[in-house]
mmCIF file of C-alpha atoms in Angstrom:
data_model
loop_
_atom_site.group_PDB
_atom_site.id
_atom_site.type_symbol
_atom_site.label_atom_id
_atom_site.label_comp_id
_atom_site.label_asym_id
_atom_site.label_seq_id
_atom_site.Cartn_x
_atom_site.Cartn_y
_atom_site.Cartn_z
ATOM 1 C CA UNK A 14 9.986 -19.898 -22.649
ATOM 2 C CA UNK A 15 8.581 -16.370 -22.641
ATOM 3 C CA UNK A 16 4.862 -15.777 -22.489
ATOM 4 C CA UNK A 17 3.226 -13.588 -25.080
ATOM 5 C CA UNK A 18 1.747 -10.322 -23.902
ATOM 6 C CA UNK A 19 -1.740 -11.687 -24.630
ATOM 7 C CA UNK A 20 -1.106 -14.637 -22.295
ATOM 8 C CA UNK A 21 -0.036 -12.243 -19.541
ATOM 9 C CA UNK A 22 -3.225 -10.185 -20.041
ATOM 10 C CA UNK A 23 -5.347 -13.353 -19.972
ATOM 11 C CA UNK A 24 -3.689 -14.611 -16.788
ATOM 12 C CA UNK A 25 -4.321 -11.271 -15.011
ATOM 13 C CA UNK A 26 -7.964 -10.588 -15.999
ATOM 14 C CA UNK A 27 -7.045 -8.117 -18.719
ATOM 15 C CA UNK A 28 -4.304 -6.294 -16.803
ATOM 16 C CA UNK A 29 -0.561 -6.124 -17.339
ATOM 17 C CA UNK A 30 2.080 -4.519 -15.166
ATOM 18 C CA UNK A 31 5.297 -3.270 -16.729
ATOM 19 C CA UNK A 32 7.275 -5.424 -14.303
ATOM 20 C CA UNK A 33 5.638 -8.533 -15.845
ATOM 21 C CA UNK A 34 7.376 -7.870 -19.170
ATOM 22 C CA UNK A 35 10.801 -9.448 -19.382
ATOM 23 C CA UNK A 36 11.851 -9.259 -23.038
ATOM 24 C CA UNK A 37 12.128 -6.730 -25.837
ATOM 25 C CA UNK A 38 9.750 -8.841 -27.944
ATOM 26 C CA UNK A 39 7.039 -8.447 -25.305
ATOM 27 C CA UNK A 40 7.550 -4.659 -25.261
ATOM 28 C CA UNK A 41 7.150 -4.596 -29.041
ATOM 29 C CA UNK A 42 3.947 -6.645 -28.776
ATOM 30 C CA UNK A 43 2.601 -4.259 -26.140
ATOM 31 C CA UNK A 44 3.433 -1.177 -28.245
ATOM 32 C CA UNK A 45 1.671 -2.730 -31.243
ATOM 33 C CA UNK A 46 -1.418 -3.420 -29.116
ATOM 34 C CA UNK A 47 -1.355 0.168 -27.796
ATOM 35 C CA UNK A 48 -1.167 1.588 -31.337
ATOM 36 C CA UNK A 49 -4.081 -0.485 -32.632
ATOM 37 C CA UNK A 50 -6.218 0.415 -29.589
ATOM 38 C CA UNK A 51 -6.710 -3.051 -28.099
ATOM 39 C CA UNK A 52 -4.819 -1.939 -24.965
ATOM 40 C CA UNK A 53 -4.999 1.321 -23.012
ATOM 41 C CA UNK A 54 -2.528 2.698 -20.500
ATOM 42 C CA UNK A 55 -4.324 3.137 -17.167
ATOM 43 C CA UNK A 56 -1.378 4.717 -15.386
ATOM 44 C CA UNK A 57 2.384 4.449 -15.422
ATOM 45 C CA UNK A 58 3.289 0.775 -15.497
ATOM 46 C CA UNK A 59 -0.308 -0.534 -15.712
ATOM 47 C CA UNK A 60 -2.089 -1.501 -18.931
ATOM 48 C CA UNK A 61 -5.635 -2.726 -19.531
ATOM 49 C CA UNK A 62 -7.227 -4.645 -22.399
ATOM 50 C CA UNK A 63 -10.056 -2.615 -23.929
ATOM 51 C CA UNK A 64 -12.631 -5.222 -22.913
ATOM 52 C CA UNK A 65 -12.736 -4.526 -19.154
ATOM 53 C CA UNK A 66 -12.840 -7.277 -16.534
ATOM 54 C CA UNK A 67 -16.266 -8.231 -15.260
ATOM 55 C CA UNK A 68 -15.624 -7.154 -11.677
ATOM 56 C CA UNK A 69 -14.349 -3.688 -10.752
ATOM 57 C CA UNK A 70 -12.855 -4.981 -7.516
ATOM 58 C CA UNK A 71 -10.294 -6.864 -9.638
ATOM 59 C CA UNK A 72 -9.507 -3.609 -11.452
ATOM 60 C CA UNK A 73 -9.036 -1.792 -8.136
ATOM 61 C CA UNK A 74 -6.842 -4.604 -6.778
ATOM 62 C CA UNK A 75 -4.577 -4.310 -9.819
ATOM 63 C CA UNK A 76 -4.353 -0.519 -9.525
ATOM 64 C CA UNK A 77 -3.657 -0.684 -5.778
ATOM 65 C CA UNK A 78 -1.680 -3.886 -5.164
ATOM 66 C CA UNK A 79 -1.034 -2.848 -1.539
ATOM 67 C CA UNK A 80 -4.606 -1.667 -0.944
ATOM 68 C CA UNK A 81 -7.015 -3.520 1.344
ATOM 69 C CA UNK A 82 -10.801 -3.225 0.953
ATOM 70 C CA UNK A 83 -12.235 -1.694 4.090
ATOM 71 C CA UNK A 84 -15.111 0.227 5.649
ATOM 72 C CA UNK A 85 -18.268 0.338 3.469
ATOM 73 C CA UNK A 86 -16.808 -1.993 0.825
ATOM 74 C CA UNK A 87 -16.054 -4.669 3.444
ATOM 75 C CA UNK A 88 -19.341 -4.112 5.287
ATOM 76 C CA UNK A 89 -21.227 -4.524 2.017
ATOM 77 C CA UNK A 90 -19.285 -7.709 1.195
ATOM 78 C CA UNK A 91 -20.093 -9.245 4.597
ATOM 79 C CA UNK A 92 -23.728 -7.992 4.403
ATOM 80 C CA UNK A 93 -23.361 -6.042 7.644
ATOM 81 C CA UNK A 94 -25.094 -2.917 6.356
ATOM 82 C CA UNK A 95 -27.759 -1.989 3.844
ATOM 83 C CA UNK A 96 -25.758 1.044 2.720
ATOM 84 C CA UNK A 97 -24.558 0.421 -0.821
ATOM 85 C CA UNK A 98 -21.239 2.222 -1.356
ATOM 86 C CA UNK A 99 -20.965 4.310 -4.525
ATOM 87 C CA UNK A 100 -17.168 4.200 -4.296
ATOM 88 C CA UNK A 101 -14.591 1.606 -3.302
ATOM 89 C CA UNK A 102 -13.111 2.133 0.161
ATOM 90 C CA UNK A 103 -9.462 1.086 0.298
ATOM 91 C CA UNK A 104 -6.913 1.274 3.114
ATOM 92 C CA UNK A 105 -3.236 1.786 2.362
ATOM 93 C CA UNK A 106 -0.186 2.411 4.515
ATOM 94 C CA UNK A 107 0.177 5.949 5.823
ATOM 95 C CA UNK A 108 3.442 6.451 3.924
ATOM 96 C CA UNK A 109 2.234 5.022 0.588
ATOM 97 C CA UNK A 110 1.797 7.390 -2.338
ATOM 98 C CA UNK A 111 -0.674 6.528 -5.091
ATOM 99 C CA UNK A 112 -2.245 8.303 -8.049
ATOM 100 C CA UNK A 113 -5.723 7.149 -8.952
ATOM 101 C CA UNK A 114 -7.624 7.551 -12.211
ATOM 102 C CA UNK A 115 -11.016 9.272 -12.145
ATOM 103 C CA UNK A 116 -12.853 5.987 -12.669
ATOM 104 C CA UNK A 117 -13.686 3.784 -10.828
ATOM 105 C CA UNK A 118 -14.168 6.024 -7.790
ATOM 106 C CA UNK A 119 -11.963 5.081 -4.839
ATOM 107 C CA UNK A 120 -11.905 6.554 -1.324
ATOM 108 C CA UNK A 121 -8.483 6.086 0.250
ATOM 109 C CA UNK A 122 -7.748 5.719 3.946
ATOM 110 C CA UNK A 123 -4.144 6.195 5.058
ATOM 111 C CA UNK A 124 -3.716 3.968 8.106
ATOM 112 C CA UNK A 125 -0.829 3.349 10.470
ATOM 113 C CA UNK A 126 1.062 0.113 9.993
ATOM 114 C CA UNK A 127 -0.638 -1.504 12.992
ATOM 115 C CA UNK A 128 -4.185 -0.766 11.783
ATOM 116 C CA UNK A 129 -3.299 -1.492 8.167
ATOM 117 C CA UNK A 130 -1.879 -4.991 8.789
ATOM 118 C CA UNK A 131 -4.332 -6.171 11.457
ATOM 119 C CA UNK A 132 -6.951 -8.614 10.132
ATOM 120 C CA UNK A 133 -6.026 -8.479 6.447
ATOM 121 C CA UNK A 134 -7.115 -11.599 4.526
ATOM 122 C CA UNK A 135 -7.303 -12.586 0.866
ATOM 123 C CA UNK A 136 -10.719 -13.345 -0.593
ATOM 124 C CA UNK A 137 -11.186 -15.252 -3.857
ATOM 125 C CA UNK A 138 -13.010 -13.263 -6.582
ATOM 126 C CA UNK A 139 -13.189 -15.367 -9.732
ATOM 127 C CA UNK A 140 -9.596 -16.397 -10.340
ATOM 128 C CA UNK A 141 -8.123 -13.459 -8.394
ATOM 129 C CA UNK A 142 -7.385 -12.812 -4.750
ATOM 130 C CA UNK A 143 -8.687 -9.531 -3.338
ATOM 131 C CA UNK A 144 -7.276 -8.178 -0.066
ATOM 132 C CA UNK A 145 -9.969 -7.327 2.460
ATOM 133 C CA UNK A 146 -10.229 -7.021 6.216
ATOM 134 C CA UNK A 147 -11.850 -9.962 7.961
ATOM 135 C CA UNK A 148 -15.266 -9.761 9.583
ATOM 136 C CA UNK A 149 -14.080 -8.839 13.069
ATOM 137 C CA UNK A 150 -11.642 -6.145 11.899
ATOM 138 C CA UNK A 151 -14.442 -4.647 9.780
ATOM 139 C CA UNK A 152 -16.692 -4.438 12.844
ATOM 140 C CA UNK A 153 -13.856 -2.825 14.831
ATOM 141 C CA UNK A 154 -13.409 -0.262 12.041
ATOM 142 C CA UNK A 155 -17.094 0.651 12.327
ATOM 143 C CA UNK A 156 -16.768 1.275 16.052
ATOM 144 C CA UNK A 157 -13.450 3.085 15.679
ATOM 145 C CA UNK A 158 -14.919 5.509 13.106
ATOM 146 C CA UNK A 159 -18.345 5.771 14.771
ATOM 147 C CA UNK A 160 -18.259 9.573 14.877
ATOM 148 C CA UNK A 161 -17.657 9.778 11.117
ATOM 149 C CA UNK A 162 -20.166 7.164 9.949
ATOM 150 C CA UNK A 163 -22.879 7.709 12.563
ATOM 151 C CA UNK A 164 -24.144 5.573 15.425
ATOM 152 C CA UNK A 165 -27.105 4.297 13.388
ATOM 153 C CA UNK A 166 -24.715 2.605 10.947
ATOM 154 C CA UNK A 167 -22.595 1.235 13.819
ATOM 155 C CA UNK A 168 -25.703 -0.169 15.506
ATOM 156 C CA UNK A 169 -26.850 -1.820 12.267
ATOM 157 C CA UNK A 170 -23.401 -3.374 11.738
ATOM 158 C CA UNK A 171 -23.204 -4.702 15.310
ATOM 159 C CA UNK A 172 -26.750 -6.140 15.167
ATOM 160 C CA UNK A 173 -26.032 -7.922 11.891
ATOM 161 C CA UNK A 174 -22.699 -9.181 13.259
ATOM 162 C CA UNK A 175 -24.350 -10.649 16.367
ATOM 163 C CA UNK A 176 -26.877 -12.524 14.169
ATOM 164 C CA UNK A 177 -24.139 -14.270 12.164
ATOM 165 C CA UNK A 178 -23.236 -17.872 12.910
ATOM 166 C CA UNK A 179 -19.575 -17.290 11.988
ATOM 167 C CA UNK A 180 -18.967 -14.479 14.483
ATOM 168 C CA UNK A 181 -15.913 -14.820 16.720
ATOM 169 C CA UNK A 182 -16.267 -12.637 19.815
ATOM 170 C CA UNK A 183 -12.827 -13.638 21.109
ATOM 171 C CA UNK A 184 -11.151 -12.378 17.943
ATOM 172 C CA UNK A 185 -13.345 -9.254 17.964
ATOM 173 C CA UNK A 186 -12.277 -8.397 21.511
ATOM 174 C CA UNK A 187 -8.627 -9.189 20.716
ATOM 175 C CA UNK A 188 -8.700 -6.781 17.752
ATOM 176 C CA UNK A 189 -10.582 -4.201 19.823
ATOM 177 C CA UNK A 190 -7.897 -4.371 22.507
ATOM 178 C CA UNK A 191 -5.134 -3.871 19.951
ATOM 179 C CA UNK A 192 -7.000 -0.897 18.446
ATOM 180 C CA UNK A 193 -7.754 0.543 21.922
ATOM 181 C CA UNK A 194 -11.525 0.428 21.545
ATOM 182 C CA UNK A 195 -12.162 -2.591 23.781
ATOM 183 C CA UNK A 196 -14.220 -0.712 26.380
ATOM 184 C CA UNK A 197 -16.386 0.925 23.711
ATOM 185 C CA UNK A 198 -17.182 -2.372 21.964
ATOM 186 C CA UNK A 199 -17.824 -4.076 25.296
ATOM 187 C CA UNK A 200 -20.290 -1.344 26.277
ATOM 188 C CA UNK A 201 -22.099 -1.464 22.919
ATOM 189 C CA UNK A 202 -22.333 -5.269 22.933
ATOM 190 C CA UNK A 203 -23.595 -5.297 26.532
ATOM 191 C CA UNK A 204 -26.432 -2.963 25.554
ATOM 192 C CA UNK A 205 -27.340 -5.101 22.520
ATOM 193 C CA UNK A 206 -27.156 -8.527 24.183
#
C-alpha cells in the first residue's frame, strides 16, 4: 500500500525527497500541494512543508544527508566552548558537490575520506538521527585546526573536555594518532594536567 505524500512529510519532519515518491498519484498530490502553497521546493529533489520543523539541525540533515556536524556546532552540542555558532558547521567528503540555499547559514568543510569517516556517530534529535562527530573526534578537530580557531578556543575546549566524566583519553589518543596530531595533543594535555 502506497503512503500519501502527507504521510511521507509527517514521517520526515516536514521534508520529502523526490526519491521517496514511488507512484504517479504521489507526484500529483505533491504538485497540488505545491500549487496551493502548502509545500515549497527547497532545492532539486527536496520539498518542505510550509510550517518548518522545530529544529534547524533536522532541516540541515535533510539538505545534506551525507553531512556530519563538526567544529563549532559539535563543540556547542557537547558544551565544550562558550562560543555560540551563528552558522551550522558541516563536514562532507572532499569530492562531494552540494548547493546550499541562503538560509539557514551553513559553513562547509571538505575533508578527506579518512578525516570525514573517523568518529562519526548518529545522535537522536526528536525522532530524527543527526550525524555528528563524537566527543573525542571533536576535540581532535579543535587541535588540528588550532591555527584557524585560535589557541584560546583550543585551551577552553581541552579544559572542558578534561572536566567531563565521560572523557575517553585512550580513544582521544587513538584518533590523534590517526590524524597525526598525537604529539601536539600529548604536549597540550601534559601542560594542562
